[in-house]
Amino acid sequence: MPYPVSEDTVFIANYLREKSQCYGTVLEVGCGNGEITIECAYCAEYVVGTDVSQDAVEYTLDRVKKKDLYKKIDIVLTDKARPFRRDSFHIVVSNPPYLPCRYEEEEEVCGGPSGIEFSVELARDAQGLLKEHGKLIVVASSLADVSSLIDVLSNLYSKVSVADTLPLGHFEKLLIVVAEKRLDLQNDPPKEVLRD
């Protein structure tokens, strides 16, 4: 298995299930073992999972076939969310690498020097991929620079909140951060074609 089911995976899977956060079209970035992708397929119309690891993609595809969900799920070998069209998804969800360290050390857990670089890049990509009122849902760690992550998200999205937290020992807690897409004012129709 490329990435074991861990506390953070269970945390976000439970949140998605209990809060009914999967609907319409869903993109999971970094599908790993496929747990979240499969969870989303039970309540969404269509789910795409991506991963940069060939092993993760093959493992998730195998799980999808065993659960007979292959008609609702596609798995794509790619980095983050690069190959998709604008306005394609209602939800973009990720349990990204979120610890503050260098990618070279442990790319599966390192979110960059401050722990948020991966999530910030994903947030920028997702902003264009989400439909109006679509949501980006990511896991973050209190060991990372969460306040800067929320600042960046607040500049990209109309509504940002910490939807849930999970204490891990004495020194860390996990957070589920949800950002809702704002209307793109640059794409408003010209005033001369609007009715008075």
mmCIF file of C-alpha atoms in Angstrom:
data_model
loop_
_atom_site.group_PDB
_atom_site.id
_atom_site.type_symbol
_atom_site.label_atom_id
_atom_site.label_comp_id
_atom_site.label_asym_id
_atom_site.label_seq_id
_atom_site.Cartn_x
_atom_site.Cartn_y
_atom_site.Cartn_z
ATOM 1 C CA MET A 1 0.000 0.000 0.000
ATOM 2 C CA PRO A 2 1.526 3.357 -1.012
ATOM 3 C CA TYR A 3 0.230 5.307 1.959
ATOM 4 C CA PRO A 4 -1.486 3.733 4.965
ATOM 5 C CA VAL A 5 -4.832 4.884 6.310
ATOM 6 C CA SER A 6 -3.812 7.264 9.096
ATOM 7 C CA GLU A 7 -5.510 9.619 11.550
ATOM 8 C CA ASP A 8 -5.597 12.516 9.108
ATOM 9 C CA THR A 9 -7.226 10.384 6.400
ATOM 10 C CA VAL A 10 -9.859 9.090 8.826
ATOM 11 C CA PHE A 11 -10.398 12.657 10.098
ATOM 12 C CA ILE A 12 -11.216 14.134 6.694
ATOM 13 C CA ALA A 13 -13.158 11.048 5.531
ATOM 14 C CA ASN A 14 -15.378 11.306 8.629
ATOM 15 C CA TYR A 15 -15.857 15.032 8.051
ATOM 16 C CA LEU A 16 -16.888 14.484 4.429
ATOM 17 C CA ARG A 17 -19.333 11.737 5.441
ATOM 18 C CA GLU A 18 -20.865 13.404 8.511
ATOM 19 C CA LYS A 19 -21.186 16.875 6.975
ATOM 20 C CA SER A 20 -22.374 15.584 3.576
ATOM 21 C CA GLN A 21 -19.630 17.573 1.867
ATOM 22 C CA CYS A 22 -19.359 15.418 -1.260
ATOM 23 C CA TYR A 23 -21.804 16.227 -4.019
ATOM 24 C CA GLY A 24 -21.810 16.836 -7.755
ATOM 25 C CA THR A 25 -18.324 16.491 -9.216
ATOM 26 C CA VAL A 26 -15.393 16.018 -6.837
ATOM 27 C CA LEU A 27 -11.646 16.150 -7.381
ATOM 28 C CA GLU A 28 -9.342 14.616 -4.792
ATOM 29 C CA VAL A 29 -5.739 15.762 -5.161
ATOM 30 C CA GLY A 30 -3.297 13.204 -3.803
ATOM 31 C CA CYS A 31 -5.518 10.134 -3.652
ATOM 32 C CA GLY A 32 -2.816 8.016 -1.980
ATOM 33 C CA ASN A 33 -4.568 4.819 -0.873
ATOM 34 C CA GLY A 34 -7.948 5.864 -2.350
ATOM 35 C CA GLU A 35 -9.805 6.064 0.959
ATOM 36 C CA ILE A 36 -11.125 9.616 0.448
ATOM 37 C CA THR A 37 -11.790 9.130 -3.270
ATOM 38 C CA ILE A 38 -13.920 6.072 -2.490
ATOM 39 C CA GLU A 39 -15.687 7.833 0.398
ATOM 40 C CA CYS A 40 -16.641 10.690 -1.942
ATOM 41 C CA ALA A 41 -17.994 8.274 -4.562
ATOM 42 C CA TYR A 42 -20.757 7.164 -2.194
ATOM 43 C CA CYS A 43 -22.335 10.632 -2.210
ATOM 44 C CA ALA A 44 -21.046 12.438 -5.312
ATOM 45 C CA GLU A 45 -22.116 11.992 -8.926
ATOM 46 C CA TYR A 46 -18.555 11.673 -10.241
ATOM 47 C CA VAL A 47 -15.100 11.665 -8.615
ATOM 48 C CA VAL A 48 -11.613 12.129 -10.025
ATOM 49 C CA GLY A 49 -8.616 11.174 -7.912
ATOM 50 C CA THR A 50 -5.111 12.290 -8.812
ATOM 51 C CA ASP A 51 -1.689 11.324 -7.563
ATOM 52 C CA VAL A 52 1.888 11.838 -8.700
ATOM 53 C CA SER A 53 2.752 8.273 -7.637
ATOM 54 C CA GLN A 54 2.203 5.452 -10.135
ATOM 55 C CA ASP A 55 1.940 3.002 -7.208
ATOM 56 C CA ALA A 56 -0.804 5.084 -5.557
ATOM 57 C CA VAL A 57 -2.763 5.332 -8.809
ATOM 58 C CA GLU A 58 -2.557 1.585 -9.443
ATOM 59 C CA TYR A 59 -3.468 0.740 -5.852
ATOM 60 C CA THR A 60 -6.469 3.095 -5.876
ATOM 61 C CA LEU A 61 -7.649 1.763 -9.257
ATOM 62 C CA ASP A 62 -7.512 -1.766 -7.859
ATOM 63 C CA ARG A 63 -9.587 -0.747 -4.819
ATOM 64 C CA VAL A 64 -12.105 1.093 -7.033
ATOM 65 C CA LYS A 65 -12.574 -2.015 -9.204
ATOM 66 C CA LYS A 66 -13.007 -4.293 -6.178
ATOM 67 C CA LYS A 67 -15.723 -2.000 -4.829
ATOM 68 C CA ASP A 68 -17.410 -1.823 -8.267
ATOM 69 C CA LEU A 69 -17.184 1.976 -8.329
ATOM 70 C CA TYR A 70 -15.276 2.300 -11.594
ATOM 71 C CA LYS A 71 -18.278 3.898 -13.372
ATOM 72 C CA LYS A 72 -18.206 6.831 -10.915
ATOM 73 C CA ILE A 73 -14.449 7.260 -10.425
ATOM 74 C CA ASP A 74 -11.493 8.073 -12.653
ATOM 75 C CA ILE A 75 -7.928 8.035 -11.355
ATOM 76 C CA VAL A 76 -5.320 10.205 -13.100
ATOM 77 C CA LEU A 77 -1.533 10.110 -12.790
ATOM 78 C CA THR A 78 -0.621 13.793 -12.602
ATOM 79 C CA ASP A 79 0.839 16.483 -10.369
ATOM 80 C CA LYS A 80 -1.888 18.202 -8.341
ATOM 81 C CA ALA A 81 -4.768 19.442 -10.542
ATOM 82 C CA ARG A 82 -3.044 20.596 -13.706
ATOM 83 C CA PRO A 83 -4.872 18.814 -16.565
ATOM 84 C CA PHE A 84 -8.444 19.851 -15.802
ATOM 85 C CA ARG A 85 -10.741 22.476 -17.321
ATOM 86 C CA ARG A 86 -11.941 25.574 -15.526
ATOM 87 C CA ASP A 87 -15.234 25.405 -13.637
ATOM 88 C CA SER A 88 -15.262 21.581 -13.648
ATOM 89 C CA PHE A 89 -15.749 20.649 -9.993
ATOM 90 C CA HIS A 90 -18.108 21.364 -7.113
ATOM 91 C CA ILE A 91 -15.537 20.163 -4.571
ATOM 92 C CA VAL A 92 -11.741 19.953 -4.562
ATOM 93 C CA VAL A 93 -10.534 17.991 -1.540
ATOM 94 C CA SER A 94 -7.044 17.111 -0.381
ATOM 95 C CA ASN A 95 -5.179 15.677 2.556
ATOM 96 C CA PRO A 96 -1.976 17.315 1.315
ATOM 97 C CA PRO A 97 1.553 17.178 2.664
ATOM 98 C CA TYR A 98 1.301 19.721 5.501
ATOM 99 C CA LEU A 99 4.331 19.526 7.781
ATOM 100 C CA PRO A 100 6.963 22.287 7.705
ATOM 101 C CA CYS A 101 10.064 20.706 6.149
ATOM 102 C CA ARG A 102 11.773 20.407 2.787
ATOM 103 C CA TYR A 103 10.181 18.311 0.050
ATOM 104 C CA GLU A 104 13.405 16.331 -0.423
ATOM 105 C CA GLU A 105 13.193 15.007 3.149
ATOM 106 C CA GLU A 106 9.789 13.292 2.929
ATOM 107 C CA GLU A 107 7.657 14.456 0.032
ATOM 108 C CA GLU A 108 4.608 12.545 1.290
ATOM 109 C CA VAL A 109 4.355 14.719 4.425
ATOM 110 C CA CYS A 110 6.405 17.873 3.704
ATOM 111 C CA GLY A 111 4.232 20.790 2.659
ATOM 112 C CA GLY A 112 7.236 23.079 2.178
ATOM 113 C CA PRO A 113 9.414 25.175 4.512
ATOM 114 C CA SER A 114 6.383 26.622 6.331
ATOM 115 C CA GLY A 115 4.133 23.606 5.748
ATOM 116 C CA ILE A 116 1.669 25.448 3.520
ATOM 117 C CA GLU A 117 3.412 25.839 0.156
ATOM 118 C CA PHE A 118 1.777 22.736 -1.353
ATOM 119 C CA SER A 119 -1.666 23.829 -0.105
ATOM 120 C CA VAL A 120 -1.215 27.408 -1.381
ATOM 121 C CA GLU A 121 -0.307 26.153 -4.858
ATOM 122 C CA LEU A 122 -3.283 23.806 -4.799
ATOM 123 C CA ALA A 123 -5.599 26.617 -3.636
ATOM 124 C CA ARG A 124 -4.540 28.790 -6.580
ATOM 125 C CA ASP A 125 -5.103 25.954 -9.063
ATOM 126 C CA ALA A 126 -8.421 24.940 -7.476
ATOM 127 C CA GLN A 127 -9.810 28.479 -7.602
ATOM 128 C CA GLY A 128 -10.057 28.190 -11.391
ATOM 129 C CA LEU A 129 -11.292 24.593 -11.378
ATOM 130 C CA LEU A 130 -14.203 25.135 -8.997
ATOM 131 C CA LYS A 131 -17.690 26.004 -10.129
ATOM 132 C CA GLU A 132 -19.419 29.011 -8.599
ATOM 133 C CA HIS A 133 -19.899 28.355 -4.866
ATOM 134 C CA GLY A 134 -17.599 25.351 -5.128
ATOM 135 C CA LYS A 135 -15.457 24.448 -2.130
ATOM 136 C CA LEU A 136 -11.832 23.656 -1.500
ATOM 137 C CA ILE A 137 -11.430 21.370 1.529
ATOM 138 C CA VAL A 138 -7.917 20.723 2.862
ATOM 139 C CA VAL A 139 -6.266 19.312 5.959
ATOM 140 C CA ALA A 140 -3.691 21.532 7.694
ATOM 141 C CA SER A 141 -1.505 21.135 10.777
ATOM 142 C CA SER A 142 -1.064 23.563 13.661
ATOM 143 C CA LEU A 143 2.691 22.941 13.259
ATOM 144 C CA ALA A 144 2.504 24.776 9.915
ATOM 145 C CA ASP A 145 1.883 28.485 9.283
ATOM 146 C CA VAL A 146 -1.906 28.106 9.257
ATOM 147 C CA SER A 147 -2.594 31.828 9.712
ATOM 148 C CA SER A 148 -0.713 32.588 6.472
ATOM 149 C CA LEU A 149 -2.608 29.808 4.705
ATOM 150 C CA ILE A 150 -5.910 31.331 5.820
ATOM 151 C CA ASP A 151 -4.740 34.782 4.672
ATOM 152 C CA VAL A 152 -3.914 33.455 1.209
ATOM 153 C CA LEU A 153 -7.221 31.592 0.989
ATOM 154 C CA SER A 154 -9.110 34.714 2.092
ATOM 155 C CA ASN A 155 -7.624 36.597 -0.864
ATOM 156 C CA LEU A 156 -8.678 33.881 -3.302
ATOM 157 C CA TYR A 157 -12.045 32.782 -1.913
ATOM 158 C CA SER A 158 -15.106 34.573 -0.573
ATOM 159 C CA LYS A 159 -15.540 32.520 2.603
ATOM 160 C CA VAL A 160 -12.855 30.679 4.575
ATOM 161 C CA SER A 161 -13.374 28.762 7.802
ATOM 162 C CA VAL A 162 -11.830 26.128 10.013
ATOM 163 C CA ALA A 163 -14.595 23.530 9.884
ATOM 164 C CA ASP A 164 -13.188 20.993 12.341
ATOM 165 C CA THR A 165 -10.127 20.242 14.490
ATOM 166 C CA LEU A 166 -8.524 17.081 15.823
ATOM 167 C CA PRO A 167 -5.937 17.192 18.645
ATOM 168 C CA LEU A 168 -2.895 14.964 18.072
ATOM 169 C CA GLY A 169 -0.991 14.600 21.317
ATOM 170 C CA HIS A 170 0.079 17.668 23.281
ATOM 171 C CA PHE A 171 1.736 19.695 20.543
ATOM 172 C CA GLU A 172 -0.273 19.378 17.343
ATOM 173 C CA LYS A 173 -3.803 19.531 16.076
ATOM 174 C CA LEU A 174 -5.169 18.922 12.615
ATOM 175 C CA LEU A 175 -7.577 21.359 11.023
ATOM 176 C CA ILE A 176 -10.013 21.035 8.169
ATOM 177 C CA VAL A 177 -10.004 24.315 6.290
ATOM 178 C CA VAL A 178 -12.876 25.037 3.895
ATOM 179 C CA ALA A 179 -12.809 27.825 1.303
ATOM 180 C CA GLU A 180 -15.761 28.723 -0.918
ATOM 181 C CA LYS A 181 -15.141 30.177 -4.374
ATOM 182 C CA ARG A 182 -15.982 33.825 -4.894
ATOM 183 C CA LEU A 183 -17.580 35.152 -8.027
ATOM 184 C CA ASP A 184 -14.969 36.098 -10.620
ATOM 185 C CA LEU A 185 -15.814 39.739 -11.233
ATOM 186 C CA GLN A 186 -13.541 39.849 -14.280
ATOM 187 C CA ASN A 187 -15.890 37.443 -16.036
ATOM 188 C CA ASP A 188 -19.052 39.459 -15.423
ATOM 189 C CA PRO A 189 -20.906 40.299 -18.648
ATOM 190 C CA PRO A 190 -20.332 43.831 -19.966
ATOM 191 C CA LYS A 191 -22.738 46.431 -18.566
ATOM 192 C CA GLU A 192 -24.175 47.266 -21.998
ATOM 193 C CA VAL A 193 -25.743 43.819 -22.298
ATOM 194 C CA LEU A 194 -27.304 43.862 -18.826
ATOM 195 C CA ARG A 195 -30.910 44.952 -18.345
ATOM 196 C CA ASP A 196 -31.671 48.029 -16.288
#
